[in-house]
Coordinates of N, CA and C in Angstrom, one line a residue:
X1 N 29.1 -52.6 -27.5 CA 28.8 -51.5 -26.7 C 27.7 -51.9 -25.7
X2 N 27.9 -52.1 -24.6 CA 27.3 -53.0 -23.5 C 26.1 -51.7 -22.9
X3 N 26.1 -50.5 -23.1 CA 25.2 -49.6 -23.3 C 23.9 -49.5 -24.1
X4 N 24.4 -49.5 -25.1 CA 23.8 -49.7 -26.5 C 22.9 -51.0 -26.5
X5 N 23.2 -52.6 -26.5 CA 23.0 -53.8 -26.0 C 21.6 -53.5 -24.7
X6 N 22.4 -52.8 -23.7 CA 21.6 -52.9 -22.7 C 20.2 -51.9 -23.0
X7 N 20.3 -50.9 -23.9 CA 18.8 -50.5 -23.8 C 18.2 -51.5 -25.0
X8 N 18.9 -52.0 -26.0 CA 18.2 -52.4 -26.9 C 17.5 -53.3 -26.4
X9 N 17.7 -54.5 -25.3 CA 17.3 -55.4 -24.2 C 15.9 -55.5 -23.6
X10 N 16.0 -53.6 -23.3 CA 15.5 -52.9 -21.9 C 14.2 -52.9 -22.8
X11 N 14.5 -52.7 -23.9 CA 13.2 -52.4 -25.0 C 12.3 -53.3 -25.3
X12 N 13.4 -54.6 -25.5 CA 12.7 -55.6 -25.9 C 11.5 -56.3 -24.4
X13 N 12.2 -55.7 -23.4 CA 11.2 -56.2 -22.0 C 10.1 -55.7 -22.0
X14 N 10.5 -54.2 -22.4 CA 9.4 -53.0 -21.6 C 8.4 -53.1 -23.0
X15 N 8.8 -54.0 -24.4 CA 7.4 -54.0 -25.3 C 6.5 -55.7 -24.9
X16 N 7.5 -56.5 -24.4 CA 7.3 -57.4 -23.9 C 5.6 -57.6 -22.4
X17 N 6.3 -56.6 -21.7 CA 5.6 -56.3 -20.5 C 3.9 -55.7 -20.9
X18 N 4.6 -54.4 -21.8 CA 3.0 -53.6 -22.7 C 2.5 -54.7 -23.2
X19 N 2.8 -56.0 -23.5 CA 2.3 -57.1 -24.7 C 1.2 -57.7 -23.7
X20 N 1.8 -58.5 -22.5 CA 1.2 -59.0 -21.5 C -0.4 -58.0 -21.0
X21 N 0.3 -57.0 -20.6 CA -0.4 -55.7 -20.2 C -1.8 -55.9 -21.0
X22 N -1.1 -55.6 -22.3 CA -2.7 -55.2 -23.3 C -3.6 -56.5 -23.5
X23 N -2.8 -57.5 -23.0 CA -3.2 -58.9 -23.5 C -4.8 -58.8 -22.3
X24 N -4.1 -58.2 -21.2 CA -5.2 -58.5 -20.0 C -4.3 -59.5 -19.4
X25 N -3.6 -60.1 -19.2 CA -3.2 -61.2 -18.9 C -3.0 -61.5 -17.1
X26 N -3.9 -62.1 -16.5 CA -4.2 -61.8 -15.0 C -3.0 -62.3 -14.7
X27 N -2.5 -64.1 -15.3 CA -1.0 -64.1 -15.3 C -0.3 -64.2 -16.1
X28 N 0.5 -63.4 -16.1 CA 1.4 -62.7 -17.5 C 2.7 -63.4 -16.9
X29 N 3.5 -64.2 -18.4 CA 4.6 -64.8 -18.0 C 5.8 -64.0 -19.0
X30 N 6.7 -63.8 -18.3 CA 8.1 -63.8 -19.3 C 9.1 -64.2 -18.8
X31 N 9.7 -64.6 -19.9 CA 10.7 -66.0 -19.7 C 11.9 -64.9 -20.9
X32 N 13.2 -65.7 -20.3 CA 14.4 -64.9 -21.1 C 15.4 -66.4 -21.1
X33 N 15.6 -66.7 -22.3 CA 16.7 -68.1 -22.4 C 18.0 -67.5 -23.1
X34 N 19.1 -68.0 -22.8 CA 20.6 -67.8 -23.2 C 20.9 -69.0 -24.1
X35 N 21.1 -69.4 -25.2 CA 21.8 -70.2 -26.0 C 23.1 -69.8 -26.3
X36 N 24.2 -70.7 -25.8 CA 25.3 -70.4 -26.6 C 25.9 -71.7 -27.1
X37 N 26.6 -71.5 -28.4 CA 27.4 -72.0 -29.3 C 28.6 -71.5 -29.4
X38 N 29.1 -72.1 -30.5 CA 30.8 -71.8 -31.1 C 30.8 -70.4 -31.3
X39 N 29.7 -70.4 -32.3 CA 29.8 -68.9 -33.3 C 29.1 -67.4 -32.8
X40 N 27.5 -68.0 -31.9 CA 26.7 -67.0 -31.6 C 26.3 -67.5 -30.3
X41 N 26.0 -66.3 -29.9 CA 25.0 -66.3 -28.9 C 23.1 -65.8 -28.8
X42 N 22.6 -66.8 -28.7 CA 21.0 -66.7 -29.2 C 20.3 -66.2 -27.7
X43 N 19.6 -64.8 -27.6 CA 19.0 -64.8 -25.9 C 17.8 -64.2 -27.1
X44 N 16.4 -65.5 -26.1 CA 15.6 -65.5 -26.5 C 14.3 -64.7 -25.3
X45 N 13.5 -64.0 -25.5 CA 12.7 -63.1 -24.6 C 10.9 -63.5 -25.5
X46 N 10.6 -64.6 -24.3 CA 9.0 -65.3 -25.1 C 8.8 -64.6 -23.8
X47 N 7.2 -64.3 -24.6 CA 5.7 -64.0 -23.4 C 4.6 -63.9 -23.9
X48 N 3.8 -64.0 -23.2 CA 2.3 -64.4 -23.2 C 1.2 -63.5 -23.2
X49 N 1.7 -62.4 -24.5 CA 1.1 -61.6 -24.5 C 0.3 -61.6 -26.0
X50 N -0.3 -60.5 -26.2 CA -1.1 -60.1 -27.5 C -0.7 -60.9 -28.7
X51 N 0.5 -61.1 -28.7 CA 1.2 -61.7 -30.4 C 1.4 -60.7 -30.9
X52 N 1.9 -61.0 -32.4 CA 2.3 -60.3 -33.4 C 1.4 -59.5 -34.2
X53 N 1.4 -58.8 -34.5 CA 0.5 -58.0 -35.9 C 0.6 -59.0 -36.8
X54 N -0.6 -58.8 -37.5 CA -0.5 -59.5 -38.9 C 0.1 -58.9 -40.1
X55 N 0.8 -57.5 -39.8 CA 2.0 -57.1 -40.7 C 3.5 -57.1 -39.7
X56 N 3.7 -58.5 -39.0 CA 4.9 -58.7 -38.6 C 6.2 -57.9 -39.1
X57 N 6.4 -58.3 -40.2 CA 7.5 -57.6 -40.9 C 7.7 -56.2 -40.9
X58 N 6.5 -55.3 -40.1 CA 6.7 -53.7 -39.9 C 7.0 -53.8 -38.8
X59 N 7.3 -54.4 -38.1 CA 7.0 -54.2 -36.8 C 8.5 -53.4 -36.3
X60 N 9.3 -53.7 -36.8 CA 11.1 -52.9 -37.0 C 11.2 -51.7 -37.9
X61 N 10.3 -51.7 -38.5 CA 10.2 -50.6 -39.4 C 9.6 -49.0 -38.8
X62 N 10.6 -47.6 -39.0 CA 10.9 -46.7 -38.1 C 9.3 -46.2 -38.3
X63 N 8.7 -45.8 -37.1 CA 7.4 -45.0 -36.9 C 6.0 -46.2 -36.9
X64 N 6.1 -47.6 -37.3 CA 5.5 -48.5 -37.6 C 5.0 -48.8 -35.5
X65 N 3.7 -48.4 -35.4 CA 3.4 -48.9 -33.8 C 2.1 -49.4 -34.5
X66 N 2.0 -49.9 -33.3 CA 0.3 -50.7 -32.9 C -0.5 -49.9 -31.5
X67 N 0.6 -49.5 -30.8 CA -0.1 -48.3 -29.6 C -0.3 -46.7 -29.5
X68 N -1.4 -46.8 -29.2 CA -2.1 -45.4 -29.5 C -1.1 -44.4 -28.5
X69 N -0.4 -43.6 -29.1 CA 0.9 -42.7 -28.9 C 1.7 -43.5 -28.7
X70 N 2.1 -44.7 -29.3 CA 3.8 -44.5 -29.6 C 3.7 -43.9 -30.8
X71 N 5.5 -44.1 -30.4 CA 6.3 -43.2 -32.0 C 6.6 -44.0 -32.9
X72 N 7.2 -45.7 -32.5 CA 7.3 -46.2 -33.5 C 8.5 -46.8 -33.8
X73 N 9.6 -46.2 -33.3 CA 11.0 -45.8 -33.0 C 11.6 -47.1 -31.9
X74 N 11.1 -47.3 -31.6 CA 11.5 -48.3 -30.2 C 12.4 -49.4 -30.9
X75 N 11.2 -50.1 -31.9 CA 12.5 -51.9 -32.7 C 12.8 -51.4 -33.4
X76 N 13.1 -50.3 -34.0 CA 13.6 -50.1 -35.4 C 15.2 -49.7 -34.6
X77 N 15.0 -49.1 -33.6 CA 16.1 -48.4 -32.9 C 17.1 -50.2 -32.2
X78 N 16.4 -50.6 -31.9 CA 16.7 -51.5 -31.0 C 17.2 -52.9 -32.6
X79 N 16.5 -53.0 -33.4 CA 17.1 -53.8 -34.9 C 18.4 -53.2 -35.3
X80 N 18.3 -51.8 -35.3 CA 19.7 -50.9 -35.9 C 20.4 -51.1 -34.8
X81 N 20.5 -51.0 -33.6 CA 21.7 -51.4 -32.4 C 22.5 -53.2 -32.8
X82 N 21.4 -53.9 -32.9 CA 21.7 -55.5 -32.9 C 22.3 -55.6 -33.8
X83 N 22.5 -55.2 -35.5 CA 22.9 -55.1 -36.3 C 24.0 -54.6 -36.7
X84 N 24.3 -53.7 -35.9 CA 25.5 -52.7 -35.7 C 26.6 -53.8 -35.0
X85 N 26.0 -54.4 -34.3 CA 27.2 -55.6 -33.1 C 27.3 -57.1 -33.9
X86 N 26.6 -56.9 -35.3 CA 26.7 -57.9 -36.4 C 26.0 -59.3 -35.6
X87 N 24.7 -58.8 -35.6 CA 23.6 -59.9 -35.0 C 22.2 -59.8 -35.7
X88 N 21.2 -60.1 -35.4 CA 20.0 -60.2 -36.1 C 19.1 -60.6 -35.1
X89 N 17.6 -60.0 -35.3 CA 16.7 -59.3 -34.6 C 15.7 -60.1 -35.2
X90 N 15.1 -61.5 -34.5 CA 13.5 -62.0 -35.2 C 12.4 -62.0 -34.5
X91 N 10.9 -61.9 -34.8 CA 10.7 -62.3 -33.7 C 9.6 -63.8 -34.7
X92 N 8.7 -64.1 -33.4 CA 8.4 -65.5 -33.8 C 6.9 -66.4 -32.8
X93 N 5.8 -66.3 -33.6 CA 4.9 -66.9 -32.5 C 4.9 -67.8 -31.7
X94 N 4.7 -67.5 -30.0 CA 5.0 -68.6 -29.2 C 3.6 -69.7 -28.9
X95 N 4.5 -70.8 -28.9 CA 3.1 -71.6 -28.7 C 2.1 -71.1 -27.6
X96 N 0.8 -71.7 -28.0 CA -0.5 -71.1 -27.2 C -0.6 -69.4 -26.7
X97 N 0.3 -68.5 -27.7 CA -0.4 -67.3 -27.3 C 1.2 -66.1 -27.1
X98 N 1.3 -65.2 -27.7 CA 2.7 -64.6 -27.6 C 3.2 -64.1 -28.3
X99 N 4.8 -63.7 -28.3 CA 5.5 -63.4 -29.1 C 7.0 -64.0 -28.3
X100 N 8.0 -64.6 -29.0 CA 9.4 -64.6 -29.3 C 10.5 -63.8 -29.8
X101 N 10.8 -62.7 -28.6 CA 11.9 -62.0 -29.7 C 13.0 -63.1 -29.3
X102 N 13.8 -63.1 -30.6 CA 15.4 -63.4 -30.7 C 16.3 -62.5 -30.9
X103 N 17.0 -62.1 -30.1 CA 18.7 -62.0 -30.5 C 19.7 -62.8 -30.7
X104 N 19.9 -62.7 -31.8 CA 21.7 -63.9 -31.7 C 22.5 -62.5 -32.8
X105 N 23.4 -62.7 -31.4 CA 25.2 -62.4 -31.5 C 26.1 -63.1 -32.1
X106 N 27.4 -62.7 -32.5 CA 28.2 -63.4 -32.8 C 29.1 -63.8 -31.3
X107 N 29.7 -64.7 -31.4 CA 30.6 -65.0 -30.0 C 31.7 -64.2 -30.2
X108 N 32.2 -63.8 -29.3 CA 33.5 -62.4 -29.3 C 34.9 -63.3 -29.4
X109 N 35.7 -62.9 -30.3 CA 37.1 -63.9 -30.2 C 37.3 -64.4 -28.8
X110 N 37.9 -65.9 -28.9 CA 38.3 -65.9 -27.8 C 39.1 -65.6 -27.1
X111 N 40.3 -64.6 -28.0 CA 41.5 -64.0 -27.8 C 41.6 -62.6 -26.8
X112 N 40.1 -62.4 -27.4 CA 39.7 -60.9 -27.0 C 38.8 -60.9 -25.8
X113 N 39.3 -60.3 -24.5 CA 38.8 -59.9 -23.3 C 38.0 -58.6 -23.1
X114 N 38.0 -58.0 -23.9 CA 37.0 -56.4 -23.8 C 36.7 -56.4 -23.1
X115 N 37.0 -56.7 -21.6 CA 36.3 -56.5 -20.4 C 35.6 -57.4 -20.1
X116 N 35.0 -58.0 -21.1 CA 33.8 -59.4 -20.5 C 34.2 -60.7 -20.2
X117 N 33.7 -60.9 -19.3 CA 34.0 -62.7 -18.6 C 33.8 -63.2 -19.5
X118 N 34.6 -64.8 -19.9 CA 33.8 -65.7 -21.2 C 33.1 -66.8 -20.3
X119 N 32.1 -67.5 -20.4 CA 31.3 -68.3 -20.1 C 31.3 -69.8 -20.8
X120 N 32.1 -70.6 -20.1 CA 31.7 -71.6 -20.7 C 30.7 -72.4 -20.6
X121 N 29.2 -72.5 -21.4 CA 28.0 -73.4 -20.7 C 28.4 -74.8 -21.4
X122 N 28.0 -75.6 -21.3 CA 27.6 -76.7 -21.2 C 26.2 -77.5 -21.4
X123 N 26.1 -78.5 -21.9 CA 24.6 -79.2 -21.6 C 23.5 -77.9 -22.6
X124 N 22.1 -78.3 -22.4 CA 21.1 -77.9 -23.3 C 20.5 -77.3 -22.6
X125 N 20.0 -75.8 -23.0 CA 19.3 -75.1 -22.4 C 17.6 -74.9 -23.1
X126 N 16.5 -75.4 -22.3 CA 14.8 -75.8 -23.1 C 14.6 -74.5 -23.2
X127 N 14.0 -74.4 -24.2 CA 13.4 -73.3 -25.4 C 11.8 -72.9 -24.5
X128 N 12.0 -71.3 -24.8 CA 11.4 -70.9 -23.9 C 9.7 -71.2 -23.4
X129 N 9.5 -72.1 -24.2 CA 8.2 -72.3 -24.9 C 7.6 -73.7 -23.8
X130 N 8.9 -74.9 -23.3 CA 9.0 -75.4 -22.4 C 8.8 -75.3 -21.5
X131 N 8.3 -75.9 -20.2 CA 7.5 -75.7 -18.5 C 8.9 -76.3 -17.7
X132 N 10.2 -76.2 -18.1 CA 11.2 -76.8 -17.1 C 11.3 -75.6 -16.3

């Protein structure tokens, strides 16, 4: 559901952006990498913001915020979308300062066109954590 996909996305930016934000970050970077393979597709969203809580593992969990008026609802909403399209939601400390969300998808048959172009990449794409 390319709807569904796209806000879960939109979410992961706009907590991404608040991350930078709270950090103070005079320059605030975000970076988005595409991995694909046979089986999945991995799109990684690093930035150089605040980091993780030290109760990581809530951080998907429904009503679980760190910001004074959120609801809490945002990854929990946006884990339950990724999961539904049979993918998985990590996230992961970036070097010198940050957070790493991951998405990885499954790759869609190749039989099956649902409307979406197939992409064949090639070659290695540097992890976002890299200055290429």
């Amino acid at each position: 559901d390319r709807r569904l996909l796209g806000q879960a996305f939109t979410n992961i930016v706009k907590n991404a952006v608040e991350a930078i934000e709270r950090a103070g970050q005079v320059d605030g970077h975000l970076c988005a990498k595409i991995i694909v393979n046979d089986a999945r597709v991995d799109v990684l969203i690093a930035d150089n913001g605040i980091g993780l809580p030290p109760d990581r593992d809530a951080i998907v969990e429904p009503y679980f915020t760190t910001r004074d008026g959120g609801t809490g609802l945002g990854l929990a909403i946006v884990k339950k979308i990724v999961e539904e399209h049979g993918g998985t939601l990590t996230f992961s400390d970036r070097p010198g300062g940050g957070t790493i969300a991951t998405v990885s998808l499954p790759v869609a048959d190749a039989g099956s066109t649902d409307g979406f172009t197939t992409l064949n990449l090639s070659g290695t794409v540097p992890h976002p954590t890299t200055k290429d």
